[in-house]
């Protein structure tokens, strides 16, 4: 009897695994992700329109880190609104991301932090181009704001770069979990071993991959070339019809979340997180 009860309890626990998702915080971080697309002149005065208005006090000690290629850029600074150090990775424009995936479709690099792990070589090299700068900038901000929270975010390619930065940020944060990692429209970063490893690390107290409607980017690179997402998906099925109703899927590639869509091809959904128009929000500050 006891055994049966234990099994029943275990089954019910397993079937309702859940995770924290703070939509209000995620939206604030999404606004920083949008701001990461803006050029420096708009950011220095924190006058980038919609995105800047969501975090009105802006970023102190603002640094814009970028590589020689156009692919990797990050916005780093201290947000008084969130009492947090923000690291927001820029994505690619919709025109650019097509090229990005065509050029680098399935190439994988082995990933040194875990066994049998591979990650997308384009994402990895994009991260490595700014890795040292990210690390040194974070270290000096951490010294300046020792009590601050730490938040990492990004949209599209920026979401992948964010995931790749987490082991470094975690380490420089004295091996303490960062407060939150929320990202939007992330492509798959690596293979199953990578996804399993990443999900088990708990680099952040709260983390989620937010997906939207029929956004094609989270379906790339494909599962049939052995890419898999890590856990914690928050899926918004249709903001234009249902508003901000969402589904949480603890495990990745779950048919209750974006995986329910076979051919996700709506680029407007990639640029429509939270029902915001990311195209016009970024066009106003480029
Ligand atoms: C969302 O709803 C609209 C109609 O309101 C429909 O045209 C669109 O295809 C829906 N999107 C998805 C991903 O189901
Ligand atoms: C977003 O705004 C742009 C103009 O900046 C417009 O062309 C586009 O149609 C808008 N997208 C949606 C889904 O409303």
PDB file of C-alpha atoms and ligand atoms in Angstrom:
ATOM      1  CA  UNK A   1       0.000   0.000   0.000  1.00  0.00           C
ATOM      2  CA  UNK A   2       2.763   2.389   1.002  1.00  0.00           C
ATOM      3  CA  UNK A   3       4.646   1.526  -2.159  1.00  0.00           C
ATOM      4  CA  UNK A   4       1.568   2.156  -4.297  1.00  0.00           C
ATOM      5  CA  UNK A   5       1.049   5.499  -2.616  1.00  0.00           C
ATOM      6  CA  UNK A   6       4.678   6.464  -3.109  1.00  0.00           C
ATOM      7  CA  UNK A   7       4.485   5.538  -6.761  1.00  0.00           C
ATOM      8  CA  UNK A   8       1.275   7.512  -7.197  1.00  0.00           C
ATOM      9  CA  UNK A   9       2.851  10.531  -5.542  1.00  0.00           C
ATOM     10  CA  UNK A  10       5.943  10.232  -7.707  1.00  0.00           C
ATOM     11  CA  UNK A  11       3.846   9.983 -10.855  1.00  0.00           C
ATOM     12  CA  UNK A  12       1.816  13.027  -9.954  1.00  0.00           C
ATOM     13  CA  UNK A  13       4.957  14.991  -9.133  1.00  0.00           C
ATOM     14  CA  UNK A  14       6.525  13.981 -12.412  1.00  0.00           C
ATOM     15  CA  UNK A  15       3.499  15.007 -14.437  1.00  0.00           C
ATOM     16  CA  UNK A  16       3.165  18.455 -12.946  1.00  0.00           C
ATOM     17  CA  UNK A  17       6.764  19.614 -12.947  1.00  0.00           C
ATOM     18  CA  UNK A  18       6.716  23.331 -13.041  1.00  0.00           C
ATOM     19  CA  UNK A  19       9.028  26.298 -12.979  1.00  0.00           C
ATOM     20  CA  UNK A  20       8.867  29.943 -12.073  1.00  0.00           C
ATOM     21  CA  UNK A  21       7.941  32.380 -14.807  1.00  0.00           C
ATOM     22  CA  UNK A  22       7.641  36.037 -13.875  1.00  0.00           C
ATOM     23  CA  UNK A  23       6.005  37.665 -16.886  1.00  0.00           C
ATOM     24  CA  UNK A  24       6.429  41.181 -15.614  1.00  0.00           C
ATOM     25  CA  UNK A  25      10.185  40.746 -15.203  1.00  0.00           C
ATOM     26  CA  UNK A  26      10.414  38.892 -18.523  1.00  0.00           C
ATOM     27  CA  UNK A  27       8.763  41.848 -20.261  1.00  0.00           C
ATOM     28  CA  UNK A  28      11.241  44.271 -18.715  1.00  0.00           C
ATOM     29  CA  UNK A  29      14.060  42.076 -19.990  1.00  0.00           C
ATOM     30  CA  UNK A  30      12.387  41.790 -23.401  1.00  0.00           C
ATOM     31  CA  UNK A  31      12.493  45.585 -23.571  1.00  0.00           C
ATOM     32  CA  UNK A  32      16.255  45.462 -22.924  1.00  0.00           C
ATOM     33  CA  UNK A  33      16.504  42.869 -25.689  1.00  0.00           C
ATOM     34  CA  UNK A  34      14.780  45.322 -28.028  1.00  0.00           C
ATOM     35  CA  UNK A  35      17.043  48.134 -26.856  1.00  0.00           C
ATOM     36  CA  UNK A  36      20.081  46.015 -27.738  1.00  0.00           C
ATOM     37  CA  UNK A  37      19.145  46.539 -31.419  1.00  0.00           C
ATOM     38  CA  UNK A  38      19.410  50.308 -31.039  1.00  0.00           C
ATOM     39  CA  UNK A  39      22.431  52.358 -31.930  1.00  0.00           C
ATOM     40  CA  UNK A  40      24.590  53.985 -29.336  1.00  0.00           C
ATOM     41  CA  UNK A  41      23.372  57.551 -29.909  1.00  0.00           C
ATOM     42  CA  UNK A  42      19.841  56.558 -28.847  1.00  0.00           C
ATOM     43  CA  UNK A  43      21.069  54.504 -25.927  1.00  0.00           C
ATOM     44  CA  UNK A  44      23.478  57.009 -24.401  1.00  0.00           C
ATOM     45  CA  UNK A  45      20.568  59.350 -23.683  1.00  0.00           C
ATOM     46  CA  UNK A  46      18.161  56.466 -23.096  1.00  0.00           C
ATOM     47  CA  UNK A  47      15.924  57.894 -25.736  1.00  0.00           C
ATOM     48  CA  UNK A  48      15.189  54.864 -27.907  1.00  0.00           C
ATOM     49  CA  UNK A  49      11.403  55.089 -27.815  1.00  0.00           C
ATOM     50  CA  UNK A  50       9.175  52.200 -26.763  1.00  0.00           C
ATOM     51  CA  UNK A  51      11.921  49.910 -25.450  1.00  0.00           C
ATOM     52  CA  UNK A  52      13.599  52.586 -23.358  1.00  0.00           C
ATOM     53  CA  UNK A  53      10.267  53.666 -21.861  1.00  0.00           C
ATOM     54  CA  UNK A  54       9.768  50.205 -20.333  1.00  0.00           C
ATOM     55  CA  UNK A  55      12.794  50.704 -18.057  1.00  0.00           C
ATOM     56  CA  UNK A  56      12.734  54.425 -17.549  1.00  0.00           C
ATOM     57  CA  UNK A  57      15.868  54.830 -15.497  1.00  0.00           C
ATOM     58  CA  UNK A  58      17.960  53.349 -18.254  1.00  0.00           C
ATOM     59  CA  UNK A  59      21.339  51.708 -17.774  1.00  0.00           C
ATOM     60  CA  UNK A  60      24.154  53.192 -15.701  1.00  0.00           C
ATOM     61  CA  UNK A  61      27.723  52.411 -16.756  1.00  0.00           C
ATOM     62  CA  UNK A  62      26.309  51.481 -20.139  1.00  0.00           C
ATOM     63  CA  UNK A  63      28.667  49.560 -22.403  1.00  0.00           C
ATOM     64  CA  UNK A  64      27.927  48.403 -25.918  1.00  0.00           C
ATOM     65  CA  UNK A  65      30.145  45.467 -26.697  1.00  0.00           C
ATOM     66  CA  UNK A  66      30.496  44.348 -30.264  1.00  0.00           C
ATOM     67  CA  UNK A  67      32.714  42.232 -32.426  1.00  0.00           C
ATOM     68  CA  UNK A  68      34.261  43.033 -35.753  1.00  0.00           C
ATOM     69  CA  UNK A  69      31.567  41.014 -37.520  1.00  0.00           C
ATOM     70  CA  UNK A  70      28.085  42.426 -37.350  1.00  0.00           C
ATOM     71  CA  UNK A  71      26.762  39.332 -35.609  1.00  0.00           C
ATOM     72  CA  UNK A  72      27.559  39.830 -31.953  1.00  0.00           C
ATOM     73  CA  UNK A  73      26.618  42.828 -29.913  1.00  0.00           C
ATOM     74  CA  UNK A  74      25.585  43.105 -26.291  1.00  0.00           C
ATOM     75  CA  UNK A  75      24.248  45.860 -24.123  1.00  0.00           C
ATOM     76  CA  UNK A  76      25.635  45.753 -20.597  1.00  0.00           C
ATOM     77  CA  UNK A  77      24.912  48.043 -17.681  1.00  0.00           C
ATOM     78  CA  UNK A  78      23.237  48.538 -14.333  1.00  0.00           C
ATOM     79  CA  UNK A  79      19.466  49.053 -14.250  1.00  0.00           C
ATOM     80  CA  UNK A  80      18.212  51.050 -11.254  1.00  0.00           C
ATOM     81  CA  UNK A  81      14.634  49.990 -12.153  1.00  0.00           C
ATOM     82  CA  UNK A  82      15.506  46.329 -11.570  1.00  0.00           C
ATOM     83  CA  UNK A  83      18.466  46.874  -9.246  1.00  0.00           C
ATOM     84  CA  UNK A  84      20.228  44.557 -11.614  1.00  0.00           C
ATOM     85  CA  UNK A  85      23.174  44.137 -13.892  1.00  0.00           C
ATOM     86  CA  UNK A  86      21.726  43.592 -17.357  1.00  0.00           C
ATOM     87  CA  UNK A  87      23.415  41.685 -20.161  1.00  0.00           C
ATOM     88  CA  UNK A  88      21.231  41.860 -23.271  1.00  0.00           C
ATOM     89  CA  UNK A  89      22.433  40.178 -26.460  1.00  0.00           C
ATOM     90  CA  UNK A  90      21.356  41.543 -29.806  1.00  0.00           C
ATOM     91  CA  UNK A  91      19.805  39.223 -32.388  1.00  0.00           C
ATOM     92  CA  UNK A  92      19.906  39.549 -36.133  1.00  0.00           C
ATOM     93  CA  UNK A  93      17.410  41.353 -38.294  1.00  0.00           C
ATOM     94  CA  UNK A  94      14.920  39.114 -40.067  1.00  0.00           C
ATOM     95  CA  UNK A  95      16.751  39.570 -43.364  1.00  0.00           C
ATOM     96  CA  UNK A  96      20.036  38.651 -41.760  1.00  0.00           C
ATOM     97  CA  UNK A  97      18.875  35.578 -39.927  1.00  0.00           C
ATOM     98  CA  UNK A  98      17.959  33.821 -43.172  1.00  0.00           C
ATOM     99  CA  UNK A  99      21.557  34.220 -44.352  1.00  0.00           C
ATOM    100  CA  UNK A 100      22.830  33.177 -40.987  1.00  0.00           C
ATOM    101  CA  UNK A 101      21.002  29.857 -41.138  1.00  0.00           C
ATOM    102  CA  UNK A 102      21.710  29.245 -44.795  1.00  0.00           C
ATOM    103  CA  UNK A 103      25.434  29.732 -44.320  1.00  0.00           C
ATOM    104  CA  UNK A 104      25.730  27.810 -41.103  1.00  0.00           C
ATOM    105  CA  UNK A 105      22.879  25.392 -41.320  1.00  0.00           C
ATOM    106  CA  UNK A 106      23.976  22.429 -39.261  1.00  0.00           C
ATOM    107  CA  UNK A 107      27.664  22.919 -38.547  1.00  0.00           C
ATOM    108  CA  UNK A 108      28.406  21.945 -34.992  1.00  0.00           C
ATOM    109  CA  UNK A 109      31.412  22.599 -32.796  1.00  0.00           C
ATOM    110  CA  UNK A 110      32.212  20.375 -29.896  1.00  0.00           C
ATOM    111  CA  UNK A 111      31.504  22.175 -26.654  1.00  0.00           C
ATOM    112  CA  UNK A 112      34.217  21.851 -24.050  1.00  0.00           C
ATOM    113  CA  UNK A 113      32.085  22.190 -20.912  1.00  0.00           C
ATOM    114  CA  UNK A 114      30.302  18.844 -21.180  1.00  0.00           C
ATOM    115  CA  UNK A 115      30.846  15.414 -22.649  1.00  0.00           C
ATOM    116  CA  UNK A 116      29.513  14.608 -26.114  1.00  0.00           C
ATOM    117  CA  UNK A 117      28.111  18.112 -26.330  1.00  0.00           C
ATOM    118  CA  UNK A 118      27.925  20.017 -29.580  1.00  0.00           C
ATOM    119  CA  UNK A 119      26.670  23.523 -30.185  1.00  0.00           C
ATOM    120  CA  UNK A 120      26.006  25.496 -33.351  1.00  0.00           C
ATOM    121  CA  UNK A 121      29.407  26.651 -34.572  1.00  0.00           C
ATOM    122  CA  UNK A 122      28.111  30.023 -35.784  1.00  0.00           C
ATOM    123  CA  UNK A 123      26.531  30.822 -32.431  1.00  0.00           C
ATOM    124  CA  UNK A 124      29.595  29.646 -30.577  1.00  0.00           C
ATOM    125  CA  UNK A 125      32.089  31.632 -32.617  1.00  0.00           C
ATOM    126  CA  UNK A 126      29.836  34.699 -32.386  1.00  0.00           C
ATOM    127  CA  UNK A 127      29.881  34.372 -28.625  1.00  0.00           C
ATOM    128  CA  UNK A 128      33.624  33.767 -28.486  1.00  0.00           C
ATOM    129  CA  UNK A 129      34.257  36.989 -30.395  1.00  0.00           C
ATOM    130  CA  UNK A 130      32.886  39.017 -27.499  1.00  0.00           C
ATOM    131  CA  UNK A 131      33.457  36.584 -24.647  1.00  0.00           C
ATOM    132  CA  UNK A 132      36.481  38.336 -23.098  1.00  0.00           C
ATOM    133  CA  UNK A 133      34.828  41.736 -23.255  1.00  0.00           C
ATOM    134  CA  UNK A 134      31.623  40.389 -21.727  1.00  0.00           C
ATOM    135  CA  UNK A 135      33.591  38.795 -18.926  1.00  0.00           C
ATOM    136  CA  UNK A 136      35.705  41.819 -18.100  1.00  0.00           C
ATOM    137  CA  UNK A 137      32.758  44.215 -18.274  1.00  0.00           C
ATOM    138  CA  UNK A 138      30.651  41.989 -16.048  1.00  0.00           C
ATOM    139  CA  UNK A 139      33.504  41.640 -13.555  1.00  0.00           C
ATOM    140  CA  UNK A 140      33.889  45.383 -13.150  1.00  0.00           C
ATOM    141  CA  UNK A 141      30.122  45.927 -12.846  1.00  0.00           C
ATOM    142  CA  UNK A 142      29.905  43.138 -10.281  1.00  0.00           C
ATOM    143  CA  UNK A 143      32.585  44.932  -8.225  1.00  0.00           C
ATOM    144  CA  UNK A 144      30.796  48.230  -8.532  1.00  0.00           C
ATOM    145  CA  UNK A 145      27.361  46.808  -7.699  1.00  0.00           C
ATOM    146  CA  UNK A 146      28.062  43.880  -5.393  1.00  0.00           C
ATOM    147  CA  UNK A 147      24.452  43.665  -4.158  1.00  0.00           C
ATOM    148  CA  UNK A 148      22.787  43.923  -7.551  1.00  0.00           C
ATOM    149  CA  UNK A 149      20.725  41.181  -9.149  1.00  0.00           C
ATOM    150  CA  UNK A 150      22.006  39.701 -12.406  1.00  0.00           C
ATOM    151  CA  UNK A 151      19.841  39.310 -15.500  1.00  0.00           C
ATOM    152  CA  UNK A 152      20.715  37.902 -18.909  1.00  0.00           C
ATOM    153  CA  UNK A 153      18.408  38.235 -21.895  1.00  0.00           C
ATOM    154  CA  UNK A 154      18.299  38.221 -25.681  1.00  0.00           C
ATOM    155  CA  UNK A 155      16.111  37.751 -28.724  1.00  0.00           C
ATOM    156  CA  UNK A 156      16.723  35.412 -31.662  1.00  0.00           C
ATOM    157  CA  UNK A 157      20.476  34.876 -32.127  1.00  0.00           C
ATOM    158  CA  UNK A 158      20.837  36.968 -28.974  1.00  0.00           C
ATOM    159  CA  UNK A 159      18.978  34.278 -27.038  1.00  0.00           C
ATOM    160  CA  UNK A 160      21.530  31.690 -28.155  1.00  0.00           C
ATOM    161  CA  UNK A 161      24.435  33.963 -27.218  1.00  0.00           C
ATOM    162  CA  UNK A 162      22.820  34.485 -23.822  1.00  0.00           C
ATOM    163  CA  UNK A 163      22.684  30.749 -23.192  1.00  0.00           C
ATOM    164  CA  UNK A 164      26.336  30.397 -24.208  1.00  0.00           C
ATOM    165  CA  UNK A 165      27.328  33.213 -21.850  1.00  0.00           C
ATOM    166  CA  UNK A 166      25.673  31.722 -18.771  1.00  0.00           C
ATOM    167  CA  UNK A 167      28.507  29.419 -17.648  1.00  0.00           C
ATOM    168  CA  UNK A 168      30.907  32.397 -17.717  1.00  0.00           C
ATOM    169  CA  UNK A 169      28.546  34.776 -15.935  1.00  0.00           C
ATOM    170  CA  UNK A 170      27.710  32.153 -13.327  1.00  0.00           C
ATOM    171  CA  UNK A 171      31.386  31.584 -12.610  1.00  0.00           C
ATOM    172  CA  UNK A 172      32.161  35.307 -12.371  1.00  0.00           C
ATOM    173  CA  UNK A 173      29.139  35.652 -10.090  1.00  0.00           C
ATOM    174  CA  UNK A 174      31.091  33.609  -7.511  1.00  0.00           C
ATOM    175  CA  UNK A 175      29.403  30.429  -8.697  1.00  0.00           C
ATOM    176  CA  UNK A 176      26.058  31.822  -7.600  1.00  0.00           C
ATOM    177  CA  UNK A 177      22.960  31.419  -9.736  1.00  0.00           C
ATOM    178  CA  UNK A 178      22.034  34.574 -11.568  1.00  0.00           C
ATOM    179  CA  UNK A 179      18.540  35.906 -10.859  1.00  0.00           C
ATOM    180  CA  UNK A 180      16.932  35.348 -14.237  1.00  0.00           C
ATOM    181  CA  UNK A 181      17.588  34.370 -17.827  1.00  0.00           C
ATOM    182  CA  UNK A 182      14.567  35.078 -20.011  1.00  0.00           C
ATOM    183  CA  UNK A 183      14.949  34.931 -23.768  1.00  0.00           C
ATOM    184  CA  UNK A 184      12.683  35.294 -26.789  1.00  0.00           C
ATOM    185  CA  UNK A 185      12.527  33.361 -30.051  1.00  0.00           C
ATOM    186  CA  UNK A 186      15.649  31.333 -29.389  1.00  0.00           C
ATOM    187  CA  UNK A 187      16.924  28.967 -32.046  1.00  0.00           C
ATOM    188  CA  UNK A 188      18.118  25.540 -30.882  1.00  0.00           C
ATOM    189  CA  UNK A 189      21.649  25.991 -29.537  1.00  0.00           C
ATOM    190  CA  UNK A 190      23.067  22.472 -29.522  1.00  0.00           C
ATOM    191  CA  UNK A 191      22.515  18.717 -29.446  1.00  0.00           C
ATOM    192  CA  UNK A 192      20.611  16.596 -26.928  1.00  0.00           C
ATOM    193  CA  UNK A 193      23.630  16.129 -24.639  1.00  0.00           C
ATOM    194  CA  UNK A 194      24.115  19.885 -24.550  1.00  0.00           C
ATOM    195  CA  UNK A 195      20.410  20.499 -23.865  1.00  0.00           C
ATOM    196  CA  UNK A 196      20.372  17.909 -21.077  1.00  0.00           C
ATOM    197  CA  UNK A 197      23.505  19.347 -19.533  1.00  0.00           C
ATOM    198  CA  UNK A 198      22.277  22.937 -19.757  1.00  0.00           C
ATOM    199  CA  UNK A 199      18.915  22.036 -18.197  1.00  0.00           C
ATOM    200  CA  UNK A 200      20.661  20.307 -15.283  1.00  0.00           C
ATOM    201  CA  UNK A 201      23.034  23.177 -14.488  1.00  0.00           C
ATOM    202  CA  UNK A 202      20.611  25.660 -12.960  1.00  0.00           C
ATOM    203  CA  UNK A 203      22.667  28.684 -13.902  1.00  0.00           C
ATOM    204  CA  UNK A 204      19.695  30.920 -13.111  1.00  0.00           C
ATOM    205  CA  UNK A 205      17.104  30.977 -10.327  1.00  0.00           C
ATOM    206  CA  UNK A 206      14.473  31.649 -13.000  1.00  0.00           C
ATOM    207  CA  UNK A 207      14.873  30.891 -16.666  1.00  0.00           C
ATOM    208  CA  UNK A 208      12.652  30.345 -19.655  1.00  0.00           C
ATOM    209  CA  UNK A 209      12.690  30.242 -23.423  1.00  0.00           C
ATOM    210  CA  UNK A 210       9.705  32.284 -24.447  1.00  0.00           C
ATOM    211  CA  UNK A 211       8.152  31.278 -27.793  1.00  0.00           C
ATOM    212  CA  UNK A 212       5.363  32.906 -29.751  1.00  0.00           C
ATOM    213  CA  UNK A 213       2.729  31.663 -32.213  1.00  0.00           C
ATOM    214  CA  UNK A 214       4.342  30.250 -35.331  1.00  0.00           C
ATOM    215  CA  UNK A 215       7.751  31.893 -34.896  1.00  0.00           C
ATOM    216  CA  UNK A 216      10.028  29.914 -37.235  1.00  0.00           C
ATOM    217  CA  UNK A 217      13.289  30.591 -35.394  1.00  0.00           C
ATOM    218  CA  UNK A 218      12.697  28.216 -32.436  1.00  0.00           C
ATOM    219  CA  UNK A 219      12.255  25.437 -35.022  1.00  0.00           C
ATOM    220  CA  UNK A 220      15.789  26.012 -36.323  1.00  0.00           C
ATOM    221  CA  UNK A 221      18.147  24.232 -36.682  1.00  0.00           C
ATOM    222  CA  UNK A 222      15.866  21.223 -37.084  1.00  0.00           C
ATOM    223  CA  UNK A 223      15.469  18.267 -34.750  1.00  0.00           C
ATOM    224  CA  UNK A 224      16.294  15.922 -37.627  1.00  0.00           C
ATOM    225  CA  UNK A 225      19.815  17.335 -37.727  1.00  0.00           C
ATOM    226  CA  UNK A 226      20.047  16.479 -34.030  1.00  0.00           C
ATOM    227  CA  UNK A 227      19.433  19.819 -32.440  1.00  0.00           C
ATOM    228  CA  UNK A 228      17.345  19.964 -29.255  1.00  0.00           C
ATOM    229  CA  UNK A 229      16.120  22.756 -27.027  1.00  0.00           C
ATOM    230  CA  UNK A 230      16.861  22.878 -23.320  1.00  0.00           C
ATOM    231  CA  UNK A 231      13.950  22.847 -20.847  1.00  0.00           C
ATOM    232  CA  UNK A 232      11.567  25.557 -19.593  1.00  0.00           C
ATOM    233  CA  UNK A 233       9.494  26.831 -22.494  1.00  0.00           C
ATOM    234  CA  UNK A 234       6.791  29.468 -22.099  1.00  0.00           C
ATOM    235  CA  UNK A 235       4.575  29.471 -25.182  1.00  0.00           C
ATOM    236  CA  UNK A 236       2.172  32.225 -26.219  1.00  0.00           C
ATOM    237  CA  UNK A 237      -0.118  30.508 -28.767  1.00  0.00           C
ATOM    238  CA  UNK A 238      -1.677  33.596 -30.285  1.00  0.00           C
ATOM    239  CA  UNK A 239      -1.369  37.040 -28.734  1.00  0.00           C
ATOM    240  CA  UNK A 240      -3.551  38.695 -31.355  1.00  0.00           C
ATOM    241  CA  UNK A 241      -6.410  36.319 -30.576  1.00  0.00           C
ATOM    242  CA  UNK A 242      -5.889  35.350 -26.917  1.00  0.00           C
ATOM    243  CA  UNK A 243      -3.769  38.162 -25.563  1.00  0.00           C
ATOM    244  CA  UNK A 244      -1.068  37.212 -23.084  1.00  0.00           C
ATOM    245  CA  UNK A 245      -2.385  33.698 -22.385  1.00  0.00           C
ATOM    246  CA  UNK A 246       0.501  31.293 -22.155  1.00  0.00           C
ATOM    247  CA  UNK A 247       1.371  27.631 -21.631  1.00  0.00           C
ATOM    248  CA  UNK A 248       4.376  26.476 -19.606  1.00  0.00           C
ATOM    249  CA  UNK A 249       6.202  23.343 -20.736  1.00  0.00           C
ATOM    250  CA  UNK A 250       8.811  22.074 -18.321  1.00  0.00           C
ATOM    251  CA  UNK A 251      10.448  19.785 -20.865  1.00  0.00           C
ATOM    252  CA  UNK A 252      11.553  20.874 -24.316  1.00  0.00           C
ATOM    253  CA  UNK A 253      10.041  19.778 -27.645  1.00  0.00           C
ATOM    254  CA  UNK A 254       6.622  19.394 -26.006  1.00  0.00           C
ATOM    255  CA  UNK A 255       3.568  19.264 -28.269  1.00  0.00           C
ATOM    256  CA  UNK A 256       1.658  21.480 -25.813  1.00  0.00           C
ATOM    257  CA  UNK A 257       4.050  24.298 -26.673  1.00  0.00           C
ATOM    258  CA  UNK A 258       5.490  25.541 -29.946  1.00  0.00           C
ATOM    259  CA  UNK A 259       6.388  22.034 -31.081  1.00  0.00           C
ATOM    260  CA  UNK A 260       2.664  21.585 -31.834  1.00  0.00           C
ATOM    261  CA  UNK A 261       3.225  23.604 -35.019  1.00  0.00           C
ATOM    262  CA  UNK A 262       4.693  21.548 -37.855  1.00  0.00           C
ATOM    263  CA  UNK A 263       5.697  24.322 -40.206  1.00  0.00           C
ATOM    264  CA  UNK A 264       6.246  27.500 -38.287  1.00  0.00           C
ATOM    265  CA  UNK A 265       6.749  30.188 -40.888  1.00  0.00           C
ATOM    266  CA  UNK A 266       5.373  33.424 -39.525  1.00  0.00           C
ATOM    267  CA  UNK A 267       8.240  35.896 -39.203  1.00  0.00           C
ATOM    268  CA  UNK A 268       5.764  38.422 -37.749  1.00  0.00           C
ATOM    269  CA  UNK A 269       5.503  36.114 -34.743  1.00  0.00           C
ATOM    270  CA  UNK A 270       9.288  36.279 -34.361  1.00  0.00           C
ATOM    271  CA  UNK A 271       8.934  40.042 -34.246  1.00  0.00           C
ATOM    272  CA  UNK A 272       5.716  40.131 -32.203  1.00  0.00           C
ATOM    273  CA  UNK A 273       6.577  38.951 -28.685  1.00  0.00           C
ATOM    274  CA  UNK A 274       4.022  40.125 -26.091  1.00  0.00           C
ATOM    275  CA  UNK A 275       2.017  41.618 -28.929  1.00  0.00           C
ATOM    276  CA  UNK A 276       4.632  44.338 -29.280  1.00  0.00           C
ATOM    277  CA  UNK A 277       5.746  45.350 -32.761  1.00  0.00           C
ATOM    278  CA  UNK A 278       9.482  44.671 -32.539  1.00  0.00           C
ATOM    279  CA  UNK A 279      10.004  45.878 -36.106  1.00  0.00           C
ATOM    280  CA  UNK A 280       8.737  49.361 -35.427  1.00  0.00           C
ATOM    281  CA  UNK A 281      10.266  49.400 -31.924  1.00  0.00           C
ATOM    282  CA  UNK A 282      13.720  48.722 -33.341  1.00  0.00           C
ATOM    283  CA  UNK A 283      13.283  50.692 -36.571  1.00  0.00           C
ATOM    284  CA  UNK A 284      12.844  53.854 -34.529  1.00  0.00           C
ATOM    285  CA  UNK A 285      16.296  53.629 -32.941  1.00  0.00           C
ATOM    286  CA  UNK A 286      18.629  52.090 -35.525  1.00  0.00           C
TER     287      UNK A 286
HETATM  288  C1  LIG B   1      -3.794  33.580 -34.593  1.00  0.00           C
HETATM  289  O1  LIG B   1      -5.101  33.970 -34.864  1.00  0.00           O
HETATM  290  C2  LIG B   1      -5.277  34.607 -36.121  1.00  0.00           C
HETATM  291  C3  LIG B   1      -6.733  34.994 -36.247  1.00  0.00           C
HETATM  292  O2  LIG B   1      -7.083  35.806 -35.189  1.00  0.00           O
HETATM  293  C4  LIG B   1      -4.865  33.654 -37.243  1.00  0.00           C
HETATM  294  O3  LIG B   1      -4.934  34.333 -38.476  1.00  0.00           O
HETATM  295  C5  LIG B   1      -3.446  33.159 -37.009  1.00  0.00           C
HETATM  296  O4  LIG B   1      -3.093  32.196 -37.971  1.00  0.00           O
HETATM  297  C6  LIG B   1      -3.319  32.565 -35.615  1.00  0.00           C
HETATM  298  N1  LIG B   1      -1.931  32.183 -35.388  1.00  0.00           N
HETATM  299  C7  LIG B   1      -1.565  30.975 -34.988  1.00  0.00           C
HETATM  300  C8  LIG B   1      -0.116  30.743 -34.776  1.00  0.00           C
HETATM  301  O5  LIG B   1      -2.356  30.072 -34.793  1.00  0.00           O
HETATM  302  C1  LIG B   2       5.008  46.683 -37.412  1.00  0.00           C
HETATM  303  O1  LIG B   2       5.360  47.977 -37.789  1.00  0.00           O
HETATM  304  C2  LIG B   2       5.836  48.066 -39.143  1.00  0.00           C
HETATM  305  C3  LIG B   2       6.228  49.514 -39.384  1.00  0.00           C
HETATM  306  O2  LIG B   2       7.281  49.858 -38.570  1.00  0.00           O
HETATM  307  C4  LIG B   2       4.769  47.640 -40.107  1.00  0.00           C
HETATM  308  O3  LIG B   2       5.266  47.692 -41.430  1.00  0.00           O
HETATM  309  C5  LIG B   2       4.308  46.222 -39.776  1.00  0.00           C
HETATM  310  O4  LIG B   2       3.221  45.888 -40.592  1.00  0.00           O
HETATM  311  C6  LIG B   2       3.912  46.123 -38.323  1.00  0.00           C
HETATM  312  N1  LIG B   2       3.670  44.729 -38.019  1.00  0.00           N
HETATM  313  C7  LIG B   2       2.516  44.300 -37.531  1.00  0.00           C
HETATM  314  C8  LIG B   2       2.423  42.804 -37.319  1.00  0.00           C
HETATM  315  O5  LIG B   2       1.601  45.039 -37.255  1.00  0.00           O
END
